[in-house]
């Protein structure tokens, strides 16, 4: 056991009785006999332990007081050689107003003694009429009383400073709500001056609403105390402040009153509300993203069927009219797919989820490819197209080339879409070398198309904004420019446009790139499908959607007439089929009932015999962002194909993994 010794800290005690400390008494007395008498009497008494210093004149007395400030009391004879009568006291008190003075008077000067007490002396003693104990008692009372007063004064000052400096409004009211006393924070809380506050009949009327106020007052009246009651203080100018009010009924000399403390928690509440709002915004952004992801999935699945079916149908024997209808269906579903992709894209970008890659690329080649992709449409409309690259620019840059391509594709695509005659030109200029490693580039796409009304130019960068055309309908969602703007700005660049209605438009943006290192020419010829047409490929198709089963089966059978396709409707069935038959490759849908694609893949990889566990597995999903989260790899899938699938891409991936095996 540890023995704790707690000692009281005198600093915290309001007043500590003097106990047996020795007190210094200053005796100012010119009569040696009287002085001696006082000394003897004080020695005799056991009521007071003291030490006496004796001075013969007021001047000497004052000098002693000036030299030392630790006299507990002064015994002052009023009749001294250098001062006589009441004036003696006055002169002393004028210099030392806080000292304890006990006046010694003659028998005939009783009234002088009374007057002295009124003027500030602690007591008076009549010479010859006091004994040892009454002298000691008087001195002791006087010393103790002044100690108490001093402590009280100190503590009063302490509380006063708390009262004045408190950030909480502290105020005292009578039972009708009239302010008796209040601190500066009270005036600040209510927005009134001190004088105005004093004039208010009932401070409680400054709290709203009526019901809350009445509740508060009722509780205070019934229970005598209320803790942290939420009330709304209304300032002079009408501003509202949230408060927590604590109040206690007290009884003092003047009657009953309420001690109140009001804490302004408006800022706290605001921060809290902002935090809540931020949480809600975050949550709703997440929900929106989830919603868009699942909508996109729900739309892509049937579109896979529509696109796939029309792909298959277009290859059958159709008459001209039927061929046109099917082409229309195919085109429309491709547009629809584009829209779904755009919506998904903008939601990802706006949520700040885009990670920009840093890889070396060949700028002239990127622009070449872009024009090549657009070539068909440019020819179709008979437009002149030109790309001008500033010769100062380095050929190789480092940055996100896919995103750059996407931005340019949007702007050039629009330029072609909205231009019937004339040209589309792309200018790439070096604005300045941002540093030795960085170059700042301005891209401009200029067309001679329909143009945009001046007042609409800024708005077209907003999501879903499209300029209405009286006589023509253009395809589009109004998302392209918003995506481009987000992509440019998130990489620290700016984007803008100028346009003249009927004359043409200029779209421009600027971005900073690092200077890159040389990269090999990556324009590869399209990969040949390297599986012989007649190979009896054994494929397990795991897919719960009937239409998509047919599309996949038919598409694959067209490519490889001898292919053997086994269908499993979910992951569990796939595992069963794998135990019964031998396969070369597995196509695995991800979202399926009973057992989903991730689970099934994990099971195959971890729990099945090696020859099965090592089979190539391609995920099939309508979730466009699959490539971004890489989750499919964590579950052991080799690669993915996006639904609706590009037949060629599907064939290539199958061929790649089967040959690799
Ligand atoms: P979308 O092209 O899919 O409608 P965008 O966001 O790319 O969406 O463009 C928004 C709108 O801005 C277009 O609908 C069109 O009205 C206008 N616009 C964009 N580019 C051009 C251009 N080069 N010439 C004329 N109008 C344009």
XYZ file of C-alpha atoms and ligand atoms in Angstrom:
688
model
C 0.000 0.000 0.000
C 1.185 3.442 -0.752
C 0.489 5.985 1.901
C -0.775 9.153 0.385
C -0.152 12.298 2.282
C -2.326 15.045 1.101
C -1.408 18.443 2.306
C -3.803 21.291 1.894
C -2.658 23.907 -0.529
C -2.989 27.217 1.193
C -3.340 28.981 -2.126
C -6.655 27.291 -2.690
C -8.086 27.997 0.731
C -10.283 31.018 1.062
C -8.986 31.910 4.521
C -6.744 30.138 6.965
C -6.905 31.119 10.653
C -3.662 32.564 11.937
C -2.932 29.806 14.459
C 0.243 30.356 16.412
C 2.154 32.556 14.067
C 4.002 35.420 15.611
C 2.458 38.801 14.747
C 4.411 41.974 14.419
C 2.705 44.844 16.155
C 3.768 48.434 15.678
C 3.188 50.528 18.751
C 3.288 54.290 18.162
C 3.248 55.866 21.602
C 5.313 58.733 22.985
C 4.669 57.966 26.636
C 7.270 55.344 27.700
C 5.122 54.266 30.655
C 2.090 53.589 28.517
C 4.244 51.818 25.984
C 5.812 49.635 28.624
C 2.404 48.808 29.997
C 1.192 47.645 26.622
C 4.264 45.470 26.243
C 3.807 43.885 29.634
C 0.115 43.223 29.099
C 0.713 41.596 25.761
C 3.449 39.364 27.142
C 1.054 38.290 29.854
C -1.771 37.239 27.590
C -1.682 33.836 25.940
C -4.268 34.924 23.384
C -1.757 36.426 21.051
C 1.798 35.555 20.194
C 3.401 38.782 19.161
C 6.466 40.863 18.799
C 6.250 44.583 19.468
C 8.115 47.360 17.775
C 7.896 50.667 19.482
C 8.081 54.147 17.876
C 7.780 57.415 19.717
C 6.381 59.684 16.987
C 4.091 59.519 13.985
C 7.049 60.297 11.699
C 9.018 57.349 13.103
C 5.956 55.144 12.895
C 5.383 56.032 9.249
C 9.073 55.405 8.544
C 8.780 51.937 10.112
C 5.694 51.163 8.007
C 7.466 52.310 4.888
C 10.403 50.022 5.673
C 8.329 46.930 6.290
C 4.840 45.890 5.277
C 4.395 42.882 7.514
C 2.852 44.525 10.579
C -0.245 42.672 11.616
C -1.630 45.720 13.465
C -0.773 49.203 14.603
C -1.512 50.520 18.056
C -1.716 54.239 17.608
C -1.710 56.851 20.348
C -3.510 59.894 19.010
C -1.519 62.343 21.046
C 2.035 62.370 19.764
C 4.761 64.991 19.728
C 4.458 65.516 15.947
C 0.700 65.048 15.603
C -2.272 65.433 17.842
C -5.811 64.224 17.908
C -7.905 62.826 15.088
C -5.507 64.193 12.500
C -2.923 61.608 13.631
C -5.166 58.802 12.437
C -6.060 60.612 9.242
C -2.423 61.173 8.377
C -1.592 57.537 8.971
C -4.556 56.148 7.033
C -3.890 58.520 4.157
C -0.536 56.782 3.698
C -1.524 53.233 4.680
C -5.264 52.824 4.125
C -5.171 49.036 4.378
C -3.449 48.708 7.706
C -5.155 47.608 10.912
C -5.112 50.526 13.235
C -6.265 50.336 16.822
C -6.457 53.718 18.395
C -5.355 54.389 21.954
C -7.234 57.258 23.601
C -7.377 58.782 26.985
C -10.363 58.258 29.261
C -11.673 61.670 28.398
C -11.399 61.085 24.620
C -13.965 58.286 24.324
C -15.857 60.126 21.600
C -12.647 60.561 19.657
C -12.263 56.778 19.705
C -15.720 56.278 18.239
C -15.012 58.817 15.558
C -11.733 57.030 14.774
C -13.561 53.743 14.220
C -15.989 55.481 11.888
C -13.044 56.887 9.971
C -11.449 53.498 9.423
C -9.743 52.393 12.641
C -10.440 48.798 13.585
C -11.075 49.486 17.242
C -10.214 51.884 20.071
C -8.848 51.187 23.488
C -9.027 53.540 26.422
C -5.721 53.875 28.139
C -5.824 52.549 31.662
C -9.137 50.810 31.074
C -7.939 47.694 29.280
C -6.379 44.576 30.695
C -4.106 42.024 29.055
C -6.857 39.943 27.567
C -8.987 42.745 26.212
C -5.893 44.222 24.517
C -4.847 40.909 23.047
C -8.411 40.113 22.011
C -8.839 43.409 20.266
C -5.585 42.979 18.415
C -6.320 39.426 17.494
C -9.829 40.180 16.239
C -8.508 43.002 14.231
C -5.743 40.948 12.656
C -8.017 38.018 11.937
C -10.735 40.191 10.542
C -8.402 41.906 8.176
C -6.965 38.558 7.091
C -10.487 37.388 6.313
C -11.283 40.614 4.508
C -8.109 40.364 2.535
C -8.853 36.772 1.514
C -12.380 37.755 0.637
C -11.137 40.597 -1.460
C -8.717 38.308 -3.267
C -11.373 35.743 -3.955
C -13.839 38.427 -4.977
C -11.257 39.678 -7.457
C -10.728 36.174 -8.726
C -14.435 35.662 -9.288
C -14.807 39.110 -10.750
C -12.152 38.350 -13.302
C -13.792 35.044 -14.186
C -17.089 36.891 -14.449
C -15.615 39.579 -16.685
C -13.495 37.394 -18.860
C -15.914 34.508 -19.246
C -16.956 33.773 -22.813
C -20.229 32.476 -21.416
C -22.883 35.009 -20.593
C -23.212 35.074 -16.793
C -26.071 37.080 -15.354
C -28.302 37.361 -12.335
C -31.971 38.218 -12.631
C -34.738 38.699 -10.183
C -37.702 36.359 -10.353
C -39.354 38.474 -13.045
C -36.349 38.233 -15.354
C -35.028 41.738 -14.721
C -31.246 41.807 -14.845
C -29.518 42.557 -11.551
C -25.969 41.995 -12.732
C -24.333 40.623 -15.863
C -20.909 40.259 -17.429
C -19.685 41.704 -20.755
C -20.362 38.375 -22.503
C -24.055 38.818 -21.730
C -24.121 42.090 -23.617
C -22.241 40.440 -26.467
C -24.597 37.468 -26.602
C -27.726 39.597 -26.835
C -26.148 42.320 -28.946
C -27.247 45.146 -26.628
C -25.191 47.756 -24.795
C -24.968 47.607 -21.018
C -27.464 50.434 -20.686
C -29.932 48.861 -23.088
C -29.736 45.563 -21.209
C -30.481 47.308 -17.934
C -33.597 48.756 -19.519
C -34.980 45.382 -20.589
C -37.827 44.349 -18.298
C -37.462 40.588 -18.756
C -34.296 39.169 -20.296
C -36.014 35.807 -20.816
C -38.141 37.420 -23.525
C -34.953 37.443 -25.614
C -35.186 33.663 -25.878
C -37.296 31.922 -28.463
C -39.442 30.062 -29.194
C -42.224 30.701 -26.722
C -42.775 27.040 -25.903
C -39.126 26.304 -25.161
C -38.841 29.456 -23.077
C -41.930 28.586 -21.061
C -40.638 25.060 -20.526
C -37.361 26.434 -19.276
C -38.999 28.898 -16.906
C -41.449 26.314 -15.600
C -38.658 23.892 -14.828
C -36.590 26.578 -13.177
C -39.540 27.550 -11.035
C -40.493 23.992 -10.099
C -37.066 22.437 -9.650
C -35.003 25.482 -8.705
C -32.301 24.536 -11.198
C -31.964 23.847 -14.903
C -28.869 22.479 -16.639
C -27.890 23.173 -20.238
C -31.344 23.927 -21.507
C -31.281 24.564 -25.279
C -32.710 28.007 -26.102
C -32.431 30.333 -29.068
C -31.251 33.826 -28.128
C -32.448 36.586 -30.441
C -30.015 39.446 -30.787
C -30.973 43.079 -31.008
C -30.553 42.969 -34.796
C -32.566 39.764 -35.049
C -29.650 37.364 -35.396
C -30.254 33.995 -33.788
C -27.752 32.309 -31.501
C -28.050 28.748 -30.228
C -27.518 28.648 -26.473
C -27.364 26.163 -23.644
C -28.692 27.868 -20.526
C -28.031 26.692 -16.965
C -29.745 28.490 -14.105
C -30.126 28.136 -10.341
C -32.418 29.850 -7.913
C -30.540 31.586 -5.116
C -31.635 33.441 -1.985
C -29.658 36.518 -1.055
C -30.110 39.549 1.112
C -32.283 41.251 -1.432
C -34.526 38.216 -1.877
C -34.707 35.390 -4.378
C -32.883 35.586 -7.711
C -31.655 33.423 -10.546
C -27.978 32.827 -11.329
C -27.749 32.075 -15.025
C -25.053 30.985 -17.448
C -25.764 30.956 -21.181
C -23.276 29.288 -23.472
C -23.364 30.293 -27.145
C -22.977 27.076 -29.130
C -23.862 28.483 -32.554
C -20.410 27.907 -34.051
C -20.250 24.430 -32.584
C -23.667 23.661 -34.009
C -22.688 25.012 -37.404
C -19.580 22.853 -37.508
C -21.662 19.907 -36.475
C -24.250 20.669 -39.143
C -21.545 21.102 -41.734
C -20.066 17.777 -40.748
C -23.486 16.173 -41.016
C -24.123 17.815 -44.386
C -20.740 16.646 -45.592
C -21.517 13.101 -44.457
C -24.870 13.221 -46.195
C -23.288 14.612 -49.362
C -20.643 11.940 -49.260
C -23.236 9.277 -48.680
C -25.475 10.503 -51.443
C -22.524 10.728 -53.821
C -21.761 7.137 -52.979
C -25.373 6.157 -53.480
C -25.514 8.022 -56.763
C -22.403 6.280 -57.938
C -23.751 2.915 -56.878
C -27.058 3.687 -58.538
C -25.408 4.698 -61.764
C -23.160 1.651 -61.693
C -26.096 -0.688 -61.255
C -28.272 1.121 -63.796
C -25.413 0.898 -66.223
C -25.163 -2.796 -65.487
C -28.883 -3.307 -65.878
C -28.843 -1.503 -69.226
C -25.736 -3.134 -70.555
C -27.019 -6.656 -69.998
C -30.062 -6.421 -72.284
C -28.088 -4.257 -74.702
C -25.590 -7.024 -74.946
C -28.440 -9.176 -76.153
C -29.756 -6.546 -78.601
C -26.345 -5.755 -80.041
C -25.306 -9.391 -80.146
C -28.537 -10.492 -81.765
C -28.369 -7.763 -84.381
C -24.733 -8.667 -85.052
C -25.816 -12.232 -85.636
C -28.876 -11.285 -87.637
C -27.006 -9.007 -89.982
C -24.901 -11.950 -91.031
C -27.940 -14.028 -92.055
C -29.758 -13.872 -95.372
C -31.732 -10.643 -95.255
C -33.419 -8.636 -97.962
C -32.426 -4.995 -98.368
C -35.259 -3.652 -96.216
C -34.605 -6.107 -93.401
C -30.892 -5.296 -93.544
C -31.661 -1.604 -93.092
C -33.904 -2.254 -90.116
C -31.327 -4.414 -88.402
C -28.587 -1.860 -89.121
C -30.769 0.761 -87.512
C -31.262 -1.367 -84.428
C -27.545 -1.995 -84.246
C -26.642 1.659 -84.637
C -29.183 2.802 -82.116
C -27.997 0.340 -79.531
C -24.417 1.431 -80.110
C -25.483 5.023 -79.457
C -27.357 3.938 -76.377
C -24.288 2.117 -75.179
C -22.257 5.272 -75.709
C -24.698 7.210 -73.562
C -24.539 4.652 -70.775
C -20.763 4.790 -70.888
C -20.776 8.599 -70.773
C -23.078 8.650 -67.769
C -20.916 6.176 -65.943
C -17.824 8.118 -66.918
C -19.099 11.492 -65.749
C -20.178 10.032 -62.424
C -16.735 8.527 -61.887
C -14.991 11.752 -62.893
C -17.191 13.998 -60.812
C -16.534 11.856 -57.783
C -12.853 12.576 -58.251
C -12.173 8.897 -58.762
C -10.059 9.254 -61.867
C -6.427 8.368 -61.408
C -4.295 9.969 -64.081
C -1.578 7.747 -65.482
C 1.935 8.912 -66.192
C 3.340 7.134 -69.193
C 5.514 8.079 -72.123
C 3.774 8.564 -75.436
C 4.389 9.804 -78.941
C 2.342 12.992 -79.455
C 2.318 13.137 -83.297
C 1.339 9.491 -83.355
C -1.519 10.042 -80.934
C -2.855 12.831 -83.203
C -2.389 10.661 -86.282
C -4.391 7.864 -84.746
C -7.097 10.287 -83.753
C -7.492 11.545 -87.322
C -7.450 7.978 -88.617
C -10.295 6.975 -86.352
C -12.276 10.003 -87.537
C -11.338 9.557 -91.175
C -14.509 7.758 -92.096
C -16.784 10.541 -90.846
C -14.564 13.277 -92.294
C -14.743 11.647 -95.713
C -18.449 11.052 -95.397
C -19.029 14.781 -94.871
C -16.333 15.782 -97.327
C -14.530 18.033 -94.838
C -10.967 19.213 -94.973
C -9.010 18.087 -91.936
C -5.576 19.193 -90.807
C -3.402 18.808 -87.734
C -0.661 21.398 -87.144
C 1.956 20.610 -84.555
C 4.363 23.264 -83.312
C 7.831 22.077 -84.467
C 9.319 23.228 -81.142
C 7.325 20.637 -79.263
C 9.086 17.518 -78.050
C 7.858 14.398 -79.832
C 7.627 12.327 -76.682
C 5.627 13.419 -73.681
C 4.766 11.825 -70.389
C 1.211 11.938 -69.065
C -2.190 10.329 -69.400
C -2.424 9.727 -73.122
C -5.756 7.911 -72.921
C -7.374 10.894 -71.231
C -5.755 13.321 -73.671
C -7.094 11.198 -76.478
C -10.539 11.164 -74.896
C -10.611 14.974 -74.613
C -9.448 15.482 -78.195
C -11.816 12.803 -79.445
C -14.717 14.665 -77.858
C -13.740 18.046 -79.321
C -12.832 16.775 -82.783
C -15.935 14.542 -82.804
C -18.118 17.555 -82.020
C -16.355 19.687 -84.645
C -17.098 17.095 -87.289
C -20.626 16.520 -86.012
C -21.528 20.210 -86.105
C -19.777 21.076 -89.381
C -21.300 20.435 -92.805
C -18.909 22.380 -95.023
C -15.366 23.587 -94.686
C -12.705 22.344 -92.366
C -11.781 20.972 -88.979
C -8.274 21.923 -87.881
C -6.330 20.908 -84.824
C -3.474 23.143 -83.618
C -1.002 21.989 -81.019
C 1.264 24.751 -79.739
C 3.890 25.026 -77.109
C 2.872 27.894 -74.846
C 6.012 27.853 -72.754
C 8.423 25.485 -71.169
C 6.983 25.287 -67.675
C 10.368 24.046 -66.465
C 13.193 21.992 -67.829
C 11.166 18.823 -67.442
C 7.712 20.226 -68.206
C 6.053 21.726 -71.231
C 2.804 23.631 -71.316
C 0.737 22.875 -74.408
C -2.323 24.514 -75.917
C -4.632 22.405 -78.073
C -7.136 24.139 -80.345
C -9.874 22.500 -82.389
C -11.269 24.850 -85.008
C -14.268 24.226 -87.229
C -16.358 26.108 -89.776
C -19.619 24.652 -88.520
C -22.931 25.887 -87.223
C -21.430 27.751 -84.275
C -22.925 28.457 -80.863
C -24.907 31.520 -79.729
C -22.636 33.743 -77.576
C -24.762 33.451 -74.468
C -24.642 29.650 -74.583
C -20.895 29.226 -74.936
C -20.220 28.908 -71.211
C -23.217 26.687 -70.546
C -22.250 23.952 -72.990
C -19.568 22.732 -70.598
C -22.227 21.844 -68.048
C -23.573 18.299 -67.898
C -26.530 17.584 -70.175
C -26.457 21.007 -71.854
C -27.198 21.001 -75.566
C -27.989 23.908 -77.799
C -31.364 23.458 -79.415
C -31.313 23.507 -83.208
C -34.498 24.510 -84.959
C -34.341 22.315 -87.974
C -31.956 19.545 -87.064
C -31.447 16.956 -84.417
C -27.907 15.944 -83.526
C -27.098 12.804 -81.631
C -25.614 13.243 -78.204
C -26.161 13.488 -74.502
C -24.608 16.822 -73.679
C -22.023 15.043 -71.552
C -18.996 15.068 -73.835
C -17.819 18.597 -73.051
C -18.559 18.215 -69.368
C -16.358 15.105 -69.304
C -13.638 16.945 -71.235
C -13.813 19.926 -68.871
C -13.538 17.719 -65.811
C -10.636 15.791 -67.266
C -8.749 18.967 -68.195
C -9.391 20.738 -64.911
C -8.564 17.760 -62.763
C -5.172 17.703 -64.450
C -4.677 21.378 -63.631
C -5.541 22.787 -67.049
C -8.217 25.126 -68.402
C -10.709 24.695 -71.212
C -12.811 27.182 -73.146
C -14.464 28.056 -76.436
C -15.188 30.979 -78.696
C -17.791 30.759 -81.399
C -19.662 32.709 -84.027
C -23.142 31.526 -84.896
C -23.160 30.276 -88.487
C -19.426 30.742 -88.910
C -17.703 28.251 -86.696
C -16.232 27.476 -83.303
C -12.884 27.198 -81.603
C -12.453 24.932 -78.625
C -9.174 25.075 -76.761
C -7.558 23.663 -73.664
C -4.126 23.674 -72.135
C -2.275 21.054 -70.165
C 1.182 20.599 -68.752
C 3.101 17.468 -69.636
C 6.439 16.152 -68.602
C 8.911 15.701 -71.391
C 8.844 11.989 -72.110
C 11.273 9.349 -73.220
C 11.228 7.670 -76.551
C 8.680 4.883 -76.907
C 8.505 2.230 -79.577
C 5.917 2.569 -82.310
C 2.917 0.878 -80.812
C 0.637 0.924 -83.809
C 0.390 -2.830 -83.940
C -1.416 -4.599 -86.692
C -4.646 -6.094 -85.343
C -3.898 -9.394 -83.641
C -4.725 -12.348 -85.786
C -7.096 -14.827 -84.282
C -4.726 -17.674 -84.047
C -7.043 -20.568 -83.430
C -7.837 -22.718 -86.357
C -11.466 -22.505 -87.470
C -11.914 -26.257 -87.060
C -10.430 -26.637 -83.591
C -12.903 -28.457 -81.330
C -12.513 -25.850 -78.592
C -14.212 -26.848 -75.299
C -15.661 -23.821 -73.581
C -17.653 -23.500 -70.371
C -20.011 -20.533 -70.564
C -21.200 -19.467 -67.119
C -23.999 -16.955 -67.574
C -27.450 -16.670 -66.032
C -29.034 -14.441 -68.672
C -30.724 -16.617 -71.314
C -30.468 -14.066 -74.135
C -26.814 -13.512 -73.475
C -26.248 -17.285 -73.465
C -27.697 -17.409 -76.973
C -25.724 -14.373 -78.169
C -22.455 -15.748 -76.856
C -23.116 -19.248 -78.148
C -24.127 -18.099 -81.623
C -21.292 -15.595 -81.887
C -18.716 -18.183 -80.884
C -20.189 -20.890 -83.108
C -19.942 -18.571 -86.094
C -16.252 -18.072 -85.408
C -15.420 -21.673 -84.529
C -18.002 -24.044 -86.025
C -16.611 -27.027 -84.082
C -16.603 -25.349 -80.720
C -18.233 -27.296 -77.875
C -20.049 -24.927 -75.568
C -21.392 -26.103 -72.236
C -23.649 -23.744 -70.378
C -23.790 -23.306 -66.611
C -26.491 -21.021 -65.235
C -24.503 -20.013 -62.187
C -21.207 -20.560 -60.379
C -22.368 -23.685 -58.605
C -23.407 -25.340 -61.855
C -20.057 -24.361 -63.348
C -18.205 -26.164 -60.550
C -20.362 -29.253 -61.138
C -19.765 -29.195 -64.916
C -16.032 -28.852 -64.331
C -16.098 -32.067 -62.278
C -17.885 -33.929 -65.085
C -16.187 -32.686 -68.248
C -12.896 -31.354 -69.550
C -12.597 -27.756 -70.806
C -10.045 -25.457 -72.434
C -11.379 -22.156 -71.112
C -14.107 -20.709 -68.893
C -16.175 -17.590 -69.549
C -17.517 -16.396 -66.227
C -20.262 -13.854 -65.716
C -19.768 -12.019 -62.422
C -23.247 -11.248 -61.151
C -25.204 -14.474 -60.915
C -27.646 -16.039 -58.480
C -26.709 -18.998 -56.173
C -22.946 -18.541 -56.584
C -21.459 -15.492 -58.266
C -18.476 -15.387 -60.566
C -15.959 -14.240 -57.951
C -16.932 -16.997 -55.552
C -16.909 -19.652 -58.240
C -13.474 -18.538 -59.473
C -12.050 -18.556 -55.959
C -13.452 -22.061 -55.467
C -12.007 -23.323 -58.757
C -8.578 -21.804 -58.070
C -8.334 -22.984 -54.474
C -10.259 -26.231 -54.126
C -10.150 -28.066 -57.440
C -7.508 -30.446 -58.886
C -4.568 -28.643 -60.569
C -5.578 -29.263 -64.184
C -8.943 -27.613 -63.515
C -7.630 -24.968 -61.096
C -5.247 -23.669 -63.773
C -7.814 -23.222 -66.559
C -7.976 -19.724 -68.032
C -10.994 -17.823 -66.739
C -12.296 -14.700 -68.486
C -14.694 -12.528 -66.523
C -17.695 -11.234 -68.440
C -19.292 -8.200 -67.009
C -21.512 -5.320 -67.830
C -19.739 -3.242 -65.167
C -17.746 -0.823 -67.241
C -15.384 0.024 -64.418
C -14.193 -3.547 -63.913
C -10.829 -2.754 -65.462
C -10.337 0.019 -62.942
C -10.825 -1.848 -59.707
C -8.804 -4.918 -60.712
C -10.948 -6.943 -58.344
C -11.274 -9.676 -60.931
C -7.541 -10.331 -60.699
C -7.627 -10.629 -56.939
C -10.178 -13.397 -57.306
C -7.929 -15.216 -59.754
C -9.523 -14.355 -63.100
C -7.082 -13.893 -65.954
C -8.810 -11.135 -67.887
C -12.214 -9.694 -68.659
C -14.509 -8.944 -71.559
C -17.008 -6.171 -71.286
C -20.639 -6.831 -72.150
C -21.890 -6.045 -74.734
C -18.759 -7.641 -76.119
C -16.982 -6.762 -79.300
C -16.975 -10.168 -81.050
C -13.446 -9.620 -82.343
C -12.143 -8.766 -78.909
C -13.820 -11.815 -77.410
C -12.256 -14.086 -80.046
C -8.842 -12.553 -79.532
C -8.897 -12.949 -75.792
C -10.084 -16.543 -75.985
C -7.413 -17.350 -78.574
C -4.730 -15.637 -76.517
C -5.447 -17.565 -73.320
C -6.112 -20.938 -74.966
C -2.816 -20.716 -76.851
C -0.964 -19.643 -73.750
C -2.187 -22.661 -71.810
P -23.219 16.347 -77.164
O -22.338 16.650 -78.294
O -23.252 14.918 -76.792
O -24.569 16.947 -77.239
P -21.346 17.946 -75.696
O -21.229 18.175 -74.233
O -20.159 17.403 -76.381
O -22.577 17.018 -75.865
O -21.766 19.290 -76.356
C -22.805 20.058 -75.796
C -23.421 20.962 -76.818
O -22.514 21.972 -77.198
C -23.797 20.280 -78.089
O -25.049 19.646 -77.991
C -23.819 21.448 -79.068
O -25.046 22.120 -78.954
C -22.742 22.334 -78.552
N -21.473 22.126 -79.284
C -20.398 21.416 -78.879
N -19.409 21.469 -79.792
C -19.849 22.230 -80.785
C -19.279 22.684 -82.039
N -18.041 22.335 -82.412
N -20.034 23.465 -82.816
C -21.287 23.818 -82.441
N -21.867 23.437 -81.297
C -21.172 22.654 -80.470
